[in-house]
Amino acid sequence: MTALWAIEFAVRMVCVARLVSTLETLLTWPQTRSSGLLNYRITEFSSALPRCRPVRPVELFIRWLDREHFGWLVAADACLSAALLARPQATLLIALAATTHLWIMKRNYLANDGADQLIFIILVTATLGLVTHTALGAWSAACFLAAEVCLAYFVSGIYKTSSPE
């Protein structure tokens, strides 16, 4: 087992999770209508636009994602996930998947959880590990991912064992 294999495996696992998430989005799609619980117009006013100039255009783009545009983004995200299942070493596709995942997370920020954050971390780390085209870059990325996943599950386990429920 090599570091490159570990990164490919992580990317494939993330793609399966993202396809399941796409299926969940499709099942809850009626709730994205203007009268639905997942209507973005309800949540867009709960957070102010950032004052930082570089971030402001990104935030304005996210707010532009109405129901129809968001549907196209989800479809593109599903296509990227399917393509990455076949080619988990395609650095550009991984970077695009990280970008679309971030946009979806920003669009549905009230429905995000730790899995969404971990998916984003894995995609960014895989991109950085593969963009170097070196064994050291892939090894560093694989080690970081292993440490991140261990930390995430360790903290989650501690939290769950200390909870009375």
Tab-separated table of C-alpha atoms in Angstrom:
chain	number	residue	atom	x	y	z
A	1	MET	CA	0.000	0.000	0.000
A	2	THR	CA	1.475	3.346	-1.056
A	3	ALA	CA	0.617	6.924	-0.152
A	4	LEU	CA	-0.787	7.448	-3.631
A	5	TRP	CA	-3.062	4.433	-3.176
A	6	ALA	CA	-4.250	5.858	0.167
A	7	ILE	CA	-5.111	9.194	-1.445
A	8	GLU	CA	-6.958	7.470	-4.289
A	9	PHE	CA	-8.884	5.375	-1.769
A	10	ALA	CA	-9.801	8.465	0.270
A	11	VAL	CA	-10.972	10.301	-2.855
A	12	ARG	CA	-13.100	7.328	-3.921
A	13	MET	CA	-14.668	7.030	-0.460
A	14	VAL	CA	-15.431	10.753	-0.469
A	15	CYS	CA	-17.017	10.441	-3.913
A	16	VAL	CA	-19.319	7.678	-2.698
A	17	ALA	CA	-20.312	9.869	0.262
A	18	ARG	CA	-20.904	12.827	-2.061
A	19	LEU	CA	-23.112	10.721	-4.342
A	20	VAL	CA	-25.154	9.627	-1.320
A	21	SER	CA	-25.420	13.293	-0.328
A	22	THR	CA	-26.618	14.128	-3.851
A	23	LEU	CA	-29.283	11.459	-3.525
A	24	GLU	CA	-30.370	12.976	-0.203
A	25	THR	CA	-30.549	16.400	-1.866
A	26	LEU	CA	-32.726	14.979	-4.620
A	27	LEU	CA	-35.037	13.354	-2.075
A	28	THR	CA	-35.466	16.656	-0.237
A	29	TRP	CA	-35.631	18.747	-3.425
A	30	PRO	CA	-39.317	19.727	-2.958
A	31	GLN	CA	-38.268	21.474	0.262
A	32	THR	CA	-36.090	23.923	-1.728
A	33	ARG	CA	-39.176	25.611	-3.211
A	34	SER	CA	-39.974	29.112	-2.009
A	35	SER	CA	-42.391	27.688	0.574
A	36	GLY	CA	-40.083	24.848	1.633
A	37	LEU	CA	-38.011	24.398	4.747
A	38	LEU	CA	-34.734	24.388	2.761
A	39	ASN	CA	-35.522	27.589	0.884
A	40	TYR	CA	-32.321	29.592	0.654
A	41	ARG	CA	-34.150	32.916	0.866
A	42	ILE	CA	-34.920	32.096	4.514
A	43	THR	CA	-31.300	31.509	5.466
A	44	GLU	CA	-29.486	34.044	3.315
A	45	PHE	CA	-30.416	36.916	5.601
A	46	SER	CA	-29.295	35.204	8.784
A	47	SER	CA	-25.634	35.916	8.057
A	48	ALA	CA	-24.268	39.274	7.032
A	49	LEU	CA	-22.007	39.576	4.024
A	50	PRO	CA	-18.349	39.541	5.025
A	51	ARG	CA	-16.550	42.863	5.143
A	52	CYS	CA	-13.407	41.365	3.601
A	53	ARG	CA	-13.180	42.446	-0.046
A	54	PRO	CA	-11.761	39.206	-1.521
A	55	VAL	CA	-14.508	37.099	0.060
A	56	ARG	CA	-17.418	39.366	-0.869
A	57	PRO	CA	-17.688	38.302	-4.581
A	58	VAL	CA	-17.711	34.645	-3.544
A	59	GLU	CA	-20.490	35.330	-1.050
A	60	LEU	CA	-22.476	37.264	-3.661
A	61	PHE	CA	-22.096	34.326	-6.067
A	62	ILE	CA	-23.361	31.936	-3.404
A	63	ARG	CA	-26.422	34.134	-2.876
A	64	TRP	CA	-27.014	34.098	-6.637
A	65	LEU	CA	-27.546	30.331	-6.433
A	66	ASP	CA	-31.308	30.220	-6.562
A	67	ARG	CA	-33.158	26.907	-6.791
A	68	GLU	CA	-32.500	26.397	-10.526
A	69	HIS	CA	-28.808	27.315	-10.382
A	70	PHE	CA	-28.364	25.226	-7.262
A	71	GLY	CA	-29.857	22.252	-9.115
A	72	TRP	CA	-27.238	22.635	-11.840
A	73	LEU	CA	-24.511	22.879	-9.204
A	74	VAL	CA	-25.705	19.658	-7.550
A	75	ALA	CA	-25.787	17.940	-10.964
A	76	ALA	CA	-22.248	19.126	-11.739
A	77	ASP	CA	-21.135	17.935	-8.321
A	78	ALA	CA	-22.600	14.478	-8.963
A	79	CYS	CA	-20.852	14.309	-12.351
A	80	LEU	CA	-17.535	15.282	-10.750
A	81	SER	CA	-17.976	12.598	-8.095
A	82	ALA	CA	-18.740	9.958	-10.731
A	83	ALA	CA	-15.723	11.018	-12.801
A	84	LEU	CA	-13.474	10.884	-9.733
A	85	LEU	CA	-14.586	7.356	-8.968
A	86	ALA	CA	-13.018	6.377	-12.273
A	87	ARG	CA	-10.019	8.769	-12.109
A	88	PRO	CA	-9.169	9.510	-8.459
A	89	GLN	CA	-5.767	10.972	-9.405
A	90	ALA	CA	-7.169	13.797	-11.561
A	91	THR	CA	-5.949	16.774	-9.554
A	92	LEU	CA	-8.003	19.341	-11.454
A	93	LEU	CA	-11.189	17.307	-10.946
A	94	ILE	CA	-10.447	16.997	-7.238
A	95	ALA	CA	-9.930	20.759	-6.979
A	96	LEU	CA	-13.209	21.370	-8.838
A	97	ALA	CA	-14.974	18.893	-6.547
A	98	ALA	CA	-13.619	20.745	-3.510
A	99	THR	CA	-14.888	24.019	-4.957
A	100	THR	CA	-18.373	22.720	-5.726
A	101	HIS	CA	-18.519	21.045	-2.321
A	102	LEU	CA	-17.623	24.341	-0.655
A	103	TRP	CA	-20.338	26.157	-2.646
A	104	ILE	CA	-22.892	23.535	-1.651
A	105	MET	CA	-21.783	23.789	1.970
A	106	LYS	CA	-22.137	27.582	1.853
A	107	ARG	CA	-25.555	27.275	0.195
A	108	ASN	CA	-26.814	24.741	2.770
A	109	TYR	CA	-24.863	25.946	5.766
A	110	LEU	CA	-27.690	25.149	8.208
A	111	ALA	CA	-27.650	21.486	7.120
A	112	ASN	CA	-23.889	20.874	7.272
A	113	ASP	CA	-22.266	18.505	9.707
A	114	GLY	CA	-18.819	17.155	10.498
A	115	ALA	CA	-18.923	14.789	7.524
A	116	ASP	CA	-19.246	17.722	5.121
A	117	GLN	CA	-16.287	19.440	6.734
A	118	LEU	CA	-14.209	16.258	6.637
A	119	ILE	CA	-15.069	15.717	2.972
A	120	PHE	CA	-13.847	19.220	2.185
A	121	ILE	CA	-10.625	18.683	4.152
A	122	ILE	CA	-9.977	15.390	2.344
A	123	LEU	CA	-10.542	16.944	-1.092
A	124	VAL	CA	-8.269	19.923	-0.401
A	125	THR	CA	-5.564	17.713	1.101
A	126	ALA	CA	-5.732	15.284	-1.833
A	127	THR	CA	-5.409	18.210	-4.237
A	128	LEU	CA	-2.365	19.559	-2.419
A	129	GLY	CA	-0.800	16.108	-2.136
A	130	LEU	CA	-1.215	15.337	-5.831
A	131	VAL	CA	-0.377	18.747	-7.256
A	132	THR	CA	3.257	18.368	-6.153
A	133	HIS	CA	3.733	15.246	-8.329
A	134	THR	CA	6.208	13.909	-5.779
A	135	ALA	CA	6.209	10.914	-3.470
A	136	LEU	CA	6.893	13.222	-0.516
A	137	GLY	CA	3.815	15.333	-1.314
A	138	ALA	CA	1.585	12.268	-1.550
A	139	TRP	CA	3.092	10.807	1.619
A	140	SER	CA	2.598	14.088	3.522
A	141	ALA	CA	-1.021	14.302	2.383
A	142	ALA	CA	-1.709	10.686	3.333
A	143	CYS	CA	-0.156	11.171	6.780
A	144	PHE	CA	-2.161	14.347	7.347
A	145	LEU	CA	-5.382	12.612	6.311
A	146	ALA	CA	-4.666	9.678	8.605
A	147	ALA	CA	-3.990	12.010	11.529
A	148	GLU	CA	-7.065	14.141	10.758
A	149	VAL	CA	-9.394	11.153	10.562
A	150	CYS	CA	-7.975	9.646	13.768
A	151	LEU	CA	-8.361	12.970	15.562
A	152	ALA	CA	-11.910	13.493	14.289
A	153	TYR	CA	-13.076	10.046	15.348
A	154	PHE	CA	-11.172	10.161	18.641
A	155	VAL	CA	-12.762	13.473	19.630
A	156	SER	CA	-16.174	12.251	18.491
A	157	GLY	CA	-15.764	9.062	20.520
A	158	ILE	CA	-14.690	10.973	23.648
A	159	TYR	CA	-17.672	13.278	23.274
A	160	LYS	CA	-20.078	10.373	22.847
A	161	THR	CA	-18.706	8.396	25.785
A	162	SER	CA	-18.906	11.415	28.079
A	163	SER	CA	-22.506	12.110	27.101
A	164	PRO	CA	-25.196	10.666	29.389
A	165	GLU	CA	-27.217	9.609	26.340
